[in-house]
Amino acid sequence: MSVQLHPRVLELMASRICHDLVSPVGAIGNGVELMEELGEDAGGEAVQLIANSAKQAGIRLKAFRLCYGAAGTDKNIGFKDIRETFVELLSSSRVEAEFESDIGVKFSMPPLGFFKVLLNLLILAEECNHGEGRMAVTVMDGNAGLRIKVTGKNSNFRGDAEAALRGDVSAEDLDPRSVHAYLTGRFAAHFDLPISWQAGEGN
């Protein structure tokens, strides 16, 4: 299926990526300024700030490449890469994720775009947890697909994310928060990968 994207979607995606990188990159700059001002007196605090911030920026850039770039459909990308990338992203979150142990074996040769869409869905699911929460990724009966279960206090789609995921929103009505859900749905449609979701009792 061919999916056409409005230029505003690209603008919003660029804004989202820049927003997510501003904090760690800015912290790197702060660490450098501290070292320039204090020299040796800055001690290990400035070095640690730079190191931690550079690590976070690298983690996010890796995720962006897999989610939005061509790297997500590279034939060498496997479930292990997606799981490691997502777990690294969660290092700055209060959400915990648990993966069924043999997913990588059962989905060693999935359809094109499967892992790209999976990472996008994982990130979207994490955003549904408003604070602390848990995610469980398991294999559906008959290896028909994967199930991502989100549990937490008031876990649900934020704002217009659900409508954006369905594609029931115009490009003009999207914002940097909902554009990820919109792109996730469009990637799934492009790769002809069906996705579905439902709200559970008690979240």
C-alpha positions as a Markdown table, in Angstrom:
| # | Residue | x | y | z |
|---|---|---|---|---|
| 1 | Met | 0.0 | 0.0 | 0.0 |
| 2 | Ser | 1.3 | 3.4 | -0.9 |
| 3 | Val | 1.0 | 6.0 | 1.8 |
| 4 | Gln | 1.4 | 9.7 | 1.0 |
| 5 | Leu | 2.5 | 12.0 | 3.8 |
| 6 | His | 1.5 | 15.7 | 4.1 |
| 7 | Pro | 4.5 | 18.1 | 4.5 |
| 8 | Arg | 3.2 | 19.1 | 7.9 |
| 9 | Val | 3.7 | 15.5 | 9.1 |
| 10 | Leu | 7.4 | 15.8 | 8.2 |
| 11 | Glu | 7.6 | 19.2 | 9.9 |
| 12 | Leu | 6.0 | 17.8 | 13.1 |
| 13 | Met | 8.3 | 14.7 | 13.1 |
| 14 | Ala | 11.4 | 17.0 | 12.8 |
| 15 | Ser | 10.1 | 19.0 | 15.7 |
| 16 | Arg | 9.5 | 15.9 | 17.8 |
| 17 | Ile | 13.0 | 14.6 | 17.1 |
| 18 | Cys | 14.6 | 17.9 | 17.9 |
| 19 | His | 12.6 | 18.3 | 21.1 |
| 20 | Asp | 13.7 | 14.9 | 22.3 |
| 21 | Leu | 17.4 | 15.7 | 21.6 |
| 22 | Val | 17.4 | 19.2 | 23.0 |
| 23 | Ser | 17.7 | 18.1 | 26.6 |
| 24 | Pro | 20.7 | 15.7 | 26.4 |
| 25 | Val | 22.5 | 17.8 | 23.8 |
| 26 | Gly | 21.9 | 20.9 | 26.0 |
| 27 | Ala | 23.2 | 19.1 | 29.0 |
| 28 | Ile | 26.4 | 18.2 | 27.1 |
| 29 | Gly | 26.9 | 21.9 | 26.4 |
| 30 | Asn | 26.3 | 22.8 | 30.1 |
| 31 | Gly | 29.0 | 20.3 | 31.0 |
| 32 | Val | 31.5 | 21.7 | 28.5 |
| 33 | Glu | 30.8 | 25.3 | 29.8 |
| 34 | Leu | 31.4 | 24.1 | 33.4 |
| 35 | Met | 34.7 | 22.6 | 32.4 |
| 36 | Glu | 35.7 | 25.8 | 30.6 |
| 37 | Glu | 34.8 | 28.0 | 33.6 |
| 38 | Leu | 36.2 | 25.8 | 36.4 |
| 39 | Gly | 38.9 | 23.9 | 34.6 |
| 40 | Glu | 40.3 | 21.1 | 36.8 |
| 41 | Asp | 38.1 | 22.3 | 39.6 |
| 42 | Ala | 35.1 | 21.0 | 37.6 |
| 43 | Gly | 36.1 | 17.5 | 38.7 |
| 44 | Gly | 34.3 | 14.4 | 37.7 |
| 45 | Glu | 30.8 | 16.0 | 37.9 |
| 46 | Ala | 31.1 | 17.8 | 34.6 |
| 47 | Val | 32.6 | 14.7 | 32.9 |
| 48 | Gln | 29.8 | 12.5 | 34.2 |
| 49 | Leu | 27.2 | 15.0 | 33.1 |
| 50 | Ile | 28.7 | 15.0 | 29.6 |
| 51 | Ala | 29.0 | 11.2 | 29.5 |
| 52 | Asn | 25.5 | 10.5 | 30.7 |
| 53 | Ser | 24.0 | 13.1 | 28.3 |
| 54 | Ala | 26.0 | 11.8 | 25.3 |
| 55 | Lys | 24.7 | 8.3 | 26.1 |
| 56 | Gln | 21.1 | 9.5 | 26.2 |
| 57 | Ala | 21.5 | 11.4 | 23.0 |
| 58 | Gly | 23.0 | 8.3 | 21.3 |
| 59 | Ile | 20.2 | 6.1 | 22.6 |
| 60 | Arg | 17.5 | 8.4 | 21.2 |
| 61 | Leu | 19.3 | 8.8 | 17.8 |
| 62 | Lys | 19.5 | 5.0 | 17.5 |
| 63 | Ala | 15.8 | 4.7 | 18.2 |
| 64 | Phe | 15.0 | 7.4 | 15.7 |
| 65 | Arg | 17.0 | 5.6 | 12.9 |
| 66 | Leu | 15.1 | 2.4 | 13.5 |
| 67 | Cys | 11.6 | 4.1 | 13.9 |
| 68 | Tyr | 11.7 | 6.6 | 11.2 |
| 69 | Gly | 14.7 | 5.9 | 8.9 |
| 70 | Ala | 15.6 | 3.2 | 6.5 |
| 71 | Ala | 17.6 | 1.4 | 9.2 |
| 72 | Gly | 14.3 | -0.1 | 10.5 |
| 73 | Thr | 13.9 | -2.3 | 7.5 |
| 74 | Asp | 17.5 | -3.4 | 7.2 |
| 75 | Lys | 17.6 | -7.1 | 6.7 |
| 76 | Asn | 20.3 | -7.4 | 9.4 |
| 77 | Ile | 17.9 | -5.9 | 12.1 |
| 78 | Gly | 16.4 | -8.5 | 14.3 |
| 79 | Phe | 14.2 | -8.7 | 17.4 |
| 80 | Lys | 17.3 | -8.4 | 19.7 |
| 81 | Asp | 18.1 | -5.0 | 18.2 |
| 82 | Ile | 14.6 | -3.8 | 18.8 |
| 83 | Arg | 14.4 | -5.1 | 22.4 |
| 84 | Glu | 17.8 | -3.6 | 23.3 |
| 85 | Thr | 17.0 | -0.3 | 21.8 |
| 86 | Phe | 13.7 | -0.1 | 23.6 |
| 87 | Val | 15.1 | -1.2 | 26.9 |
| 88 | Glu | 17.8 | 1.5 | 26.6 |
| 89 | Leu | 15.0 | 4.1 | 25.9 |
| 90 | Leu | 13.3 | 3.0 | 29.1 |
| 91 | Ser | 16.4 | 3.7 | 31.2 |
| 92 | Ser | 15.1 | 7.3 | 31.6 |
| 93 | Ser | 11.5 | 6.2 | 32.1 |
| 94 | Arg | 9.5 | 4.8 | 35.1 |
| 95 | Val | 8.0 | 2.1 | 32.9 |
| 96 | Glu | 9.3 | -1.5 | 33.0 |
| 97 | Ala | 9.0 | -3.9 | 30.1 |
| 98 | Glu | 9.1 | -7.7 | 30.0 |
| 99 | Phe | 9.5 | -9.7 | 26.8 |
| 100 | Glu | 8.6 | -13.4 | 26.3 |
| 101 | Ser | 11.9 | -15.2 | 26.1 |
| 102 | Asp | 11.5 | -16.9 | 22.7 |
| 103 | Ile | 10.1 | -14.1 | 20.6 |
| 104 | Gly | 13.3 | -13.8 | 18.6 |
| 105 | Val | 13.1 | -17.5 | 17.7 |
| 106 | Lys | 9.4 | -17.4 | 16.7 |
| 107 | Phe | 9.8 | -14.3 | 14.6 |
| 108 | Ser | 13.3 | -14.7 | 13.2 |
| 109 | Met | 12.1 | -14.0 | 9.6 |
| 110 | Pro | 9.1 | -11.8 | 9.9 |
| 111 | Pro | 7.5 | -9.7 | 7.0 |
| 112 | Leu | 9.3 | -6.6 | 5.8 |
| 113 | Gly | 8.8 | -3.7 | 8.2 |
| 114 | Phe | 7.7 | -5.9 | 11.1 |
| 115 | Phe | 10.5 | -4.8 | 13.5 |
| 116 | Lys | 10.2 | -1.1 | 12.4 |
| 117 | Val | 6.4 | -1.1 | 13.2 |
| 118 | Leu | 7.1 | -3.1 | 16.4 |
| 119 | Leu | 9.5 | -0.5 | 17.8 |
| 120 | Asn | 7.1 | 2.3 | 16.9 |
| 121 | Leu | 4.3 | 0.5 | 18.7 |
| 122 | Leu | 6.4 | -0.1 | 21.8 |
| 123 | Ile | 7.2 | 3.6 | 22.0 |
| 124 | Leu | 3.6 | 4.4 | 21.6 |
| 125 | Ala | 2.6 | 1.9 | 24.3 |
| 126 | Glu | 5.2 | 3.4 | 26.7 |
| 127 | Glu | 3.6 | 6.8 | 26.1 |
| 128 | Cys | 0.2 | 5.4 | 27.2 |
| 129 | Asn | 1.6 | 4.9 | 30.7 |
| 130 | His | 1.1 | 8.2 | 32.6 |
| 131 | Gly | 3.9 | 7.7 | 35.1 |
| 132 | Glu | 4.9 | 4.3 | 36.5 |
| 133 | Gly | 3.7 | 1.2 | 34.7 |
| 134 | Arg | 4.5 | -2.1 | 33.1 |
| 135 | Met | 4.5 | -3.5 | 29.6 |
| 136 | Ala | 4.4 | -7.2 | 28.7 |
| 137 | Val | 5.3 | -8.3 | 25.1 |
| 138 | Thr | 4.1 | -11.9 | 24.3 |
| 139 | Val | 3.5 | -14.1 | 21.3 |
| 140 | Met | -0.1 | -14.6 | 20.3 |
| 141 | Asp | -1.6 | -18.0 | 19.8 |
| 142 | Gly | -0.4 | -19.8 | 16.7 |
| 143 | Asn | 2.4 | -17.2 | 16.3 |
| 144 | Ala | -0.1 | -15.0 | 14.6 |
| 145 | Gly | 1.6 | -11.9 | 15.9 |
| 146 | Leu | 2.7 | -10.1 | 19.1 |
| 147 | Arg | 0.6 | -8.7 | 21.9 |
| 148 | Ile | 1.8 | -5.6 | 23.9 |
| 149 | Lys | -0.1 | -5.3 | 27.2 |
| 150 | Val | 0.1 | -2.0 | 29.0 |
| 151 | Thr | -0.8 | -1.8 | 32.7 |
| 152 | Gly | -0.6 | 1.2 | 35.0 |
| 153 | Lys | -2.5 | 3.9 | 36.7 |
| 154 | Asn | -4.8 | 5.6 | 34.1 |
| 155 | Ser | -2.9 | 4.0 | 31.2 |
| 156 | Asn | -4.5 | 5.1 | 28.0 |
| 157 | Phe | -3.9 | 7.0 | 24.7 |
| 158 | Arg | -2.9 | 10.6 | 25.2 |
| 159 | Gly | -4.8 | 13.3 | 23.5 |
| 160 | Asp | -5.6 | 12.5 | 19.9 |
| 161 | Ala | -3.1 | 9.7 | 19.7 |
| 162 | Glu | -5.7 | 7.0 | 19.2 |
| 163 | Ala | -7.4 | 8.9 | 16.4 |
| 164 | Ala | -4.0 | 9.6 | 14.9 |
| 165 | Leu | -3.1 | 5.9 | 15.0 |
| 166 | Arg | -6.3 | 5.1 | 13.0 |
| 167 | Gly | -5.6 | 7.9 | 10.6 |
| 168 | Asp | -8.8 | 9.6 | 11.5 |
| 169 | Val | -7.2 | 13.0 | 11.9 |
| 170 | Ser | -6.1 | 15.6 | 9.3 |
| 171 | Ala | -2.5 | 16.6 | 9.1 |
| 172 | Glu | -3.4 | 20.1 | 10.2 |
| 173 | Asp | -4.8 | 18.8 | 13.4 |
| 174 | Leu | -1.8 | 16.7 | 14.4 |
| 175 | Asp | 0.7 | 18.0 | 16.9 |
| 176 | Pro | 4.2 | 16.8 | 18.0 |
| 177 | Arg | 2.7 | 14.5 | 20.6 |
| 178 | Ser | 0.3 | 12.7 | 18.3 |
| 179 | Val | 2.4 | 12.6 | 15.1 |
| 180 | His | 4.3 | 9.5 | 16.3 |
| 181 | Ala | 1.0 | 7.6 | 16.6 |
| 182 | Tyr | 0.0 | 8.8 | 13.2 |
| 183 | Leu | 3.2 | 7.6 | 11.6 |
| 184 | Thr | 3.0 | 4.3 | 13.4 |
| 185 | Gly | -0.4 | 3.7 | 11.8 |
| 186 | Arg | 0.9 | 4.8 | 8.4 |
| 187 | Phe | 4.0 | 2.5 | 8.6 |
| 188 | Ala | 1.7 | -0.4 | 9.5 |
| 189 | Ala | -0.5 | 0.3 | 6.5 |
| 190 | His | 2.5 | 0.8 | 4.2 |
| 191 | Phe | 3.9 | -2.6 | 5.1 |
| 192 | Asp | 0.5 | -4.2 | 5.2 |
| 193 | Leu | 0.8 | -5.2 | 8.8 |
| 194 | Pro | -2.5 | -5.3 | 10.6 |
| 195 | Ile | -2.6 | -3.8 | 14.1 |
| 196 | Ser | -5.5 | -3.6 | 16.6 |
| 197 | Trp | -6.0 | -2.5 | 20.2 |
| 198 | Gln | -8.5 | -2.4 | 23.0 |
| 199 | Ala | -8.9 | -0.9 | 26.4 |
| 200 | Gly | -8.9 | -3.4 | 29.3 |
| 201 | Glu | -10.8 | -3.2 | 32.5 |
| 202 | Gly | -8.8 | -1.6 | 35.3 |
| 203 | Asn | -6.1 | -0.6 | 32.8 |
